[in-house]
């Protein structure tokens, strides 16, 4: 082989190598995220005023298994909006920047065009997976997850009661303290000292394990007309999972609240009493 042909071959290989590198650099990159569609559940209708469908991704820690809804401090990792509502199903493409986390999706129909990133009264919503607390979540990776179907089959109802809970300055967290427990008890299950009776279960109970804040908010969903309740919150100082000696607490001392009606004002409970049986 002559010197000129070797030189030509070398240049050809160099050209192909550089061209290949450039082609790889110019190739479209897969954007992590989720692609799928939203469908309405049975008997769910879209109102004439409906302006959009919102799809959001939340970390699994933001789902409240007790209320079957988002926790109060839930912040979405990503969001996309569907504005073309002429015919179902409603396709969406959700891009994410954070990977390596487990998430669930929530989709809701903005029935009254009120705006915002959360359902309001009468909006239709749903989750994927359907039960974020127990079903396998979505693991966000460098690849795009496709063909996900979110069914919006629930009607959002405004909470019957919103409660702000705070810790008084006279209460010191014990080393064992890990959580604040909030619940609403039926009046017949509260004793004359305004404390829950032993072995009586609340209508609803929620836990907060992040004790670094100064205030916590709880929401109570609507209930039956017979559910006249008294809100009660306590700091589980010994982390035994029960209301026991030494725990600090607060109780609603006004008239009982009927969960079949919306209590418009947020009530406040300040944990400042110590249980000494």
Short mmCIF file of C-alpha atoms in Angstrom, two decimals:
data_model
loop_
_atom_site.label_atom_id
_atom_site.label_comp_id
_atom_site.label_asym_id
_atom_site.label_seq_id
_atom_site.Cartn_x
_atom_site.Cartn_y
_atom_site.Cartn_z
CA UNK A 1 0.00 0.00 0.00
CA UNK A 2 1.37 3.37 -0.99
CA UNK A 3 2.03 6.21 1.42
CA UNK A 4 -0.70 8.32 -0.20
CA UNK A 5 -3.34 5.61 0.21
CA UNK A 6 -2.41 5.12 3.89
CA UNK A 7 -2.67 8.85 4.42
CA UNK A 8 -6.07 8.88 2.76
CA UNK A 9 -7.30 6.00 4.89
CA UNK A 10 -6.12 7.73 8.06
CA UNK A 11 -7.94 10.93 7.13
CA UNK A 12 -11.06 8.92 6.28
CA UNK A 13 -11.04 7.20 9.67
CA UNK A 14 -10.48 10.49 11.43
CA UNK A 15 -13.38 12.04 9.54
CA UNK A 16 -15.69 9.16 10.41
CA UNK A 17 -14.67 9.34 14.07
CA UNK A 18 -15.33 13.06 14.31
CA UNK A 19 -18.59 12.72 12.41
CA UNK A 20 -19.72 9.96 14.76
CA UNK A 21 -18.95 12.05 17.84
CA UNK A 22 -20.86 15.01 16.41
CA UNK A 23 -23.80 12.79 15.55
CA UNK A 24 -23.94 11.46 19.10
CA UNK A 25 -23.82 14.98 20.49
CA UNK A 26 -26.62 16.12 18.19
CA UNK A 27 -28.84 13.10 18.87
CA UNK A 28 -31.97 13.97 20.85
CA UNK A 29 -31.66 13.12 24.53
CA UNK A 30 -34.41 11.38 26.44
CA UNK A 31 -35.96 13.81 28.92
CA UNK A 32 -36.88 11.97 32.13
CA UNK A 33 -40.56 12.03 32.96
CA UNK A 34 -43.91 10.41 32.38
CA UNK A 35 -46.13 10.25 29.31
CA UNK A 36 -49.70 9.05 29.40
CA UNK A 37 -53.32 10.07 29.44
CA UNK A 38 -56.06 11.17 31.83
CA UNK A 39 -59.51 9.61 31.70
CA UNK A 40 -62.64 10.40 33.68
CA UNK A 41 -64.07 7.76 35.98
CA UNK A 42 -67.52 6.29 35.60
CA UNK A 43 -70.33 8.81 36.08
CA UNK A 44 -67.81 11.66 36.17
CA UNK A 45 -68.70 14.56 33.88
CA UNK A 46 -66.73 17.56 32.75
CA UNK A 47 -68.49 20.86 33.37
CA UNK A 48 -69.08 23.48 30.68
CA UNK A 49 -66.72 25.80 32.57
CA UNK A 50 -63.86 23.31 32.78
CA UNK A 51 -60.76 25.00 31.43
CA UNK A 52 -57.92 22.52 31.94
CA UNK A 53 -56.64 19.33 33.48
CA UNK A 54 -53.61 19.59 35.74
CA UNK A 55 -51.20 16.67 36.23
CA UNK A 56 -48.70 16.81 39.09
CA UNK A 57 -46.01 14.49 40.43
CA UNK A 58 -45.47 14.19 44.19
CA UNK A 59 -43.00 12.21 46.26
CA UNK A 60 -44.70 9.31 48.01
CA UNK A 61 -44.04 10.87 51.42
CA UNK A 62 -46.59 13.58 50.57
CA UNK A 63 -49.56 11.19 50.52
CA UNK A 64 -51.63 10.89 53.69
CA UNK A 65 -52.93 7.35 54.10
CA UNK A 66 -55.43 8.45 56.74
CA UNK A 67 -57.21 11.10 54.70
CA UNK A 68 -56.52 9.36 51.35
CA UNK A 69 -55.30 12.69 50.03
CA UNK A 70 -52.27 14.96 49.89
CA UNK A 71 -50.59 16.05 53.08
CA UNK A 72 -50.98 19.71 53.94
CA UNK A 73 -47.35 20.58 53.11
CA UNK A 74 -47.24 18.59 49.86
CA UNK A 75 -45.14 20.25 47.16
CA UNK A 76 -45.13 18.87 43.59
CA UNK A 77 -41.90 17.90 41.86
CA UNK A 78 -43.35 18.62 38.44
CA UNK A 79 -46.51 19.87 36.78
CA UNK A 80 -48.08 19.98 33.35
CA UNK A 81 -51.40 21.30 32.07
CA UNK A 82 -53.77 19.87 29.48
CA UNK A 83 -55.79 22.59 27.77
CA UNK A 84 -57.21 20.59 24.86
CA UNK A 85 -60.40 19.13 26.33
CA UNK A 86 -62.47 18.57 23.20
CA UNK A 87 -62.49 14.78 23.45
CA UNK A 88 -61.20 12.07 25.78
CA UNK A 89 -58.76 10.61 26.59
CA UNK A 90 -56.56 13.56 27.46
CA UNK A 91 -52.86 12.96 26.70
CA UNK A 92 -50.12 14.52 28.80
CA UNK A 93 -46.34 14.66 28.86
CA UNK A 94 -44.71 15.47 32.19
CA UNK A 95 -41.00 16.35 32.28
CA UNK A 96 -38.95 16.08 35.46
CA UNK A 97 -35.53 17.32 36.48
CA UNK A 98 -35.12 15.17 39.57
CA UNK A 99 -34.52 11.44 39.27
CA UNK A 100 -33.98 8.58 41.67
CA UNK A 101 -37.14 9.34 43.67
CA UNK A 102 -40.43 7.47 44.02
CA UNK A 103 -43.53 9.46 43.09
CA UNK A 104 -47.24 9.24 42.44
CA UNK A 105 -49.30 11.35 40.05
CA UNK A 106 -52.40 13.38 40.76
CA UNK A 107 -54.63 14.71 37.99
CA UNK A 108 -57.60 16.99 38.45
CA UNK A 109 -60.13 18.74 36.25
CA UNK A 110 -60.46 22.46 37.01
CA UNK A 111 -64.25 22.39 36.76
CA UNK A 112 -64.87 26.07 37.52
CA UNK A 113 -61.71 27.52 35.93
CA UNK A 114 -60.61 28.83 39.31
CA UNK A 115 -56.90 28.26 38.65
CA UNK A 116 -54.34 27.04 41.13
CA UNK A 117 -52.35 23.85 41.58
CA UNK A 118 -54.80 21.98 43.82
CA UNK A 119 -58.42 20.86 43.47
CA UNK A 120 -61.18 23.07 44.80
CA UNK A 121 -64.73 22.10 45.68
CA UNK A 122 -66.39 19.88 43.02
CA UNK A 123 -63.22 19.39 40.97
CA UNK A 124 -62.76 15.81 39.76
CA UNK A 125 -59.44 14.21 40.66
CA UNK A 126 -57.56 10.92 40.85
CA UNK A 127 -54.17 9.33 41.54
CA UNK A 128 -51.72 7.01 39.83
CA UNK A 129 -51.18 4.53 41.26
CA UNK A 130 -54.77 4.49 42.51
CA UNK A 131 -53.64 3.80 46.09
CA UNK A 132 -50.33 5.66 46.50
CA UNK A 133 -49.87 4.36 50.05
CA UNK A 134 -49.87 0.66 49.09
CA UNK A 135 -49.47 0.30 45.32
CA UNK A 136 -46.09 0.29 43.58
CA UNK A 137 -45.03 3.91 43.01
CA UNK A 138 -43.35 5.38 39.95
CA UNK A 139 -39.56 5.41 40.16
CA UNK A 140 -38.22 8.38 38.23
CA UNK A 141 -35.10 7.41 36.31
CA UNK A 142 -33.17 8.64 33.31
CA UNK A 143 -35.73 6.97 31.07
CA UNK A 144 -39.21 8.10 30.19
CA UNK A 145 -42.12 6.08 31.54
CA UNK A 146 -44.91 5.79 28.98
CA UNK A 147 -48.54 4.67 28.68
CA UNK A 148 -49.55 5.74 32.18
CA UNK A 149 -53.31 6.21 32.63
CA UNK A 150 -54.62 8.38 35.46
CA UNK A 151 -58.31 7.99 36.25
CA UNK A 152 -60.00 11.08 37.72
CA UNK A 153 -62.90 9.43 39.51
CA UNK A 154 -63.34 11.32 42.79
CA UNK A 155 -65.08 14.62 43.52
CA UNK A 156 -63.10 16.89 45.80
CA UNK A 157 -65.00 18.07 48.85
CA UNK A 158 -63.86 20.92 51.00
CA UNK A 159 -62.60 19.72 54.40
CA UNK A 160 -65.18 19.96 57.16
CA UNK A 161 -62.58 21.25 59.56
CA UNK A 162 -59.11 22.82 59.46
CA UNK A 163 -57.01 22.83 62.61
CA UNK A 164 -53.77 24.64 63.43
CA UNK A 165 -51.72 22.94 66.13
CA UNK A 166 -48.79 24.62 67.87
CA UNK A 167 -46.51 23.89 70.81
CA UNK A 168 -46.48 26.27 73.78
CA UNK A 169 -43.15 27.65 74.97
CA UNK A 170 -43.54 25.91 78.33
CA UNK A 171 -43.42 22.48 76.68
CA UNK A 172 -40.01 20.90 76.09
CA UNK A 173 -39.53 17.99 73.70
CA UNK A 174 -38.26 14.88 75.45
CA UNK A 175 -35.48 12.92 73.73
CA UNK A 176 -37.91 10.10 72.98
CA UNK A 177 -40.56 12.39 71.45
CA UNK A 178 -41.00 11.60 67.76
CA UNK A 179 -44.50 12.70 66.81
CA UNK A 180 -47.58 14.77 67.44
CA UNK A 181 -50.87 12.91 67.16
CA UNK A 182 -54.04 14.74 66.20
CA UNK A 183 -57.50 13.23 66.20
CA UNK A 184 -61.19 13.94 66.49
CA UNK A 185 -63.17 11.92 69.02
CA UNK A 186 -66.92 11.57 69.32
CA UNK A 187 -68.24 13.43 72.33
CA UNK A 188 -69.29 10.18 74.03
CA UNK A 189 -65.66 9.03 73.93
CA UNK A 190 -64.31 12.11 75.76
CA UNK A 191 -64.38 12.01 79.56
CA UNK A 192 -65.36 14.79 81.96
CA UNK A 193 -61.74 15.95 82.11
CA UNK A 194 -61.87 16.53 78.33
CA UNK A 195 -59.53 13.66 77.51
CA UNK A 196 -60.08 10.61 75.28
CA UNK A 197 -61.29 7.56 77.18
CA UNK A 198 -59.04 4.52 77.24
CA UNK A 199 -59.66 1.94 74.51
CA UNK A 200 -61.84 4.37 72.52
CA UNK A 201 -60.88 4.98 68.92
CA UNK A 202 -61.07 8.39 67.22
CA UNK A 203 -63.19 9.08 64.16
CA UNK A 204 -59.97 10.13 62.46
CA UNK A 205 -56.34 10.28 63.55
CA UNK A 206 -53.26 11.74 61.90
CA UNK A 207 -49.59 11.86 62.86
CA UNK A 208 -46.88 14.45 62.32
CA UNK A 209 -43.28 13.28 62.62
CA UNK A 210 -41.55 16.50 61.56
CA UNK A 211 -41.28 18.31 64.88
CA UNK A 212 -38.94 21.02 63.60
CA UNK A 213 -41.79 23.38 62.72
CA UNK A 214 -43.57 25.78 65.03
CA UNK A 215 -47.04 25.05 63.69
CA UNK A 216 -48.81 22.18 61.98
CA UNK A 217 -52.04 22.11 60.03
CA UNK A 218 -54.54 19.25 59.91
CA UNK A 219 -57.64 18.83 57.77
CA UNK A 220 -60.65 16.68 58.61
CA UNK A 221 -62.84 15.43 55.73
CA UNK A 222 -66.64 15.65 55.87
CA UNK A 223 -68.42 13.01 57.94
CA UNK A 224 -71.88 11.84 58.98
CA UNK A 225 -74.42 14.07 60.67
CA UNK A 226 -74.03 11.90 63.76
CA UNK A 227 -70.33 12.67 63.99
CA UNK A 228 -70.25 15.42 66.60
CA UNK A 229 -66.64 15.50 67.59
CA UNK A 230 -64.04 17.19 69.76
CA UNK A 231 -60.55 17.83 68.30
CA UNK A 232 -57.65 16.70 70.46
CA UNK A 233 -53.88 16.79 69.90
CA UNK A 234 -50.99 15.50 71.97
CA UNK A 235 -47.21 15.29 71.92
CA UNK A 236 -46.22 11.66 72.43
CA UNK A 237 -43.30 12.36 74.76
CA UNK A 238 -42.35 8.73 75.38
CA UNK A 239 -43.15 7.54 71.84
CA UNK A 240 -45.33 4.68 73.04
CA UNK A 241 -48.13 5.41 70.59
CA UNK A 242 -50.72 6.11 73.27
CA UNK A 243 -51.89 9.09 75.27
CA UNK A 244 -50.17 8.45 78.59
CA UNK A 245 -48.64 10.12 81.64
CA UNK A 246 -46.27 12.97 80.82
CA UNK A 247 -47.65 13.61 77.33
CA UNK A 248 -48.46 17.25 76.54
CA UNK A 249 -51.84 17.94 74.98
CA UNK A 250 -54.49 20.39 73.82
CA UNK A 251 -58.24 19.96 73.47
CA UNK A 252 -61.05 21.93 71.83
CA UNK A 253 -63.05 23.36 74.73
CA UNK A 254 -65.86 24.99 72.77
CA UNK A 255 -69.03 23.21 71.67
CA UNK A 256 -68.66 19.96 69.69
CA UNK A 257 -68.25 20.20 65.92
CA UNK A 258 -70.60 18.47 63.47
CA UNK A 259 -68.58 17.03 60.58
CA UNK A 260 -71.57 17.02 58.23
CA UNK A 261 -71.16 20.80 57.99
CA UNK A 262 -68.17 22.85 56.92
CA UNK A 263 -66.66 24.72 59.84
CA UNK A 264 -65.52 27.82 57.99
CA UNK A 265 -62.99 29.13 60.51
CA UNK A 266 -59.68 27.43 61.18
CA UNK A 267 -59.50 26.48 64.83
CA UNK A 268 -56.28 26.63 66.85
CA UNK A 269 -54.99 24.18 69.42
CA UNK A 270 -51.94 25.05 71.51
CA UNK A 271 -50.31 22.09 73.23
CA UNK A 272 -49.59 23.40 76.71
CA UNK A 273 -51.18 20.99 79.22
CA UNK A 274 -49.42 17.94 80.66
CA UNK A 275 -51.31 14.73 81.33
CA UNK A 276 -50.99 13.69 84.98
CA UNK A 277 -53.52 10.92 85.72
#
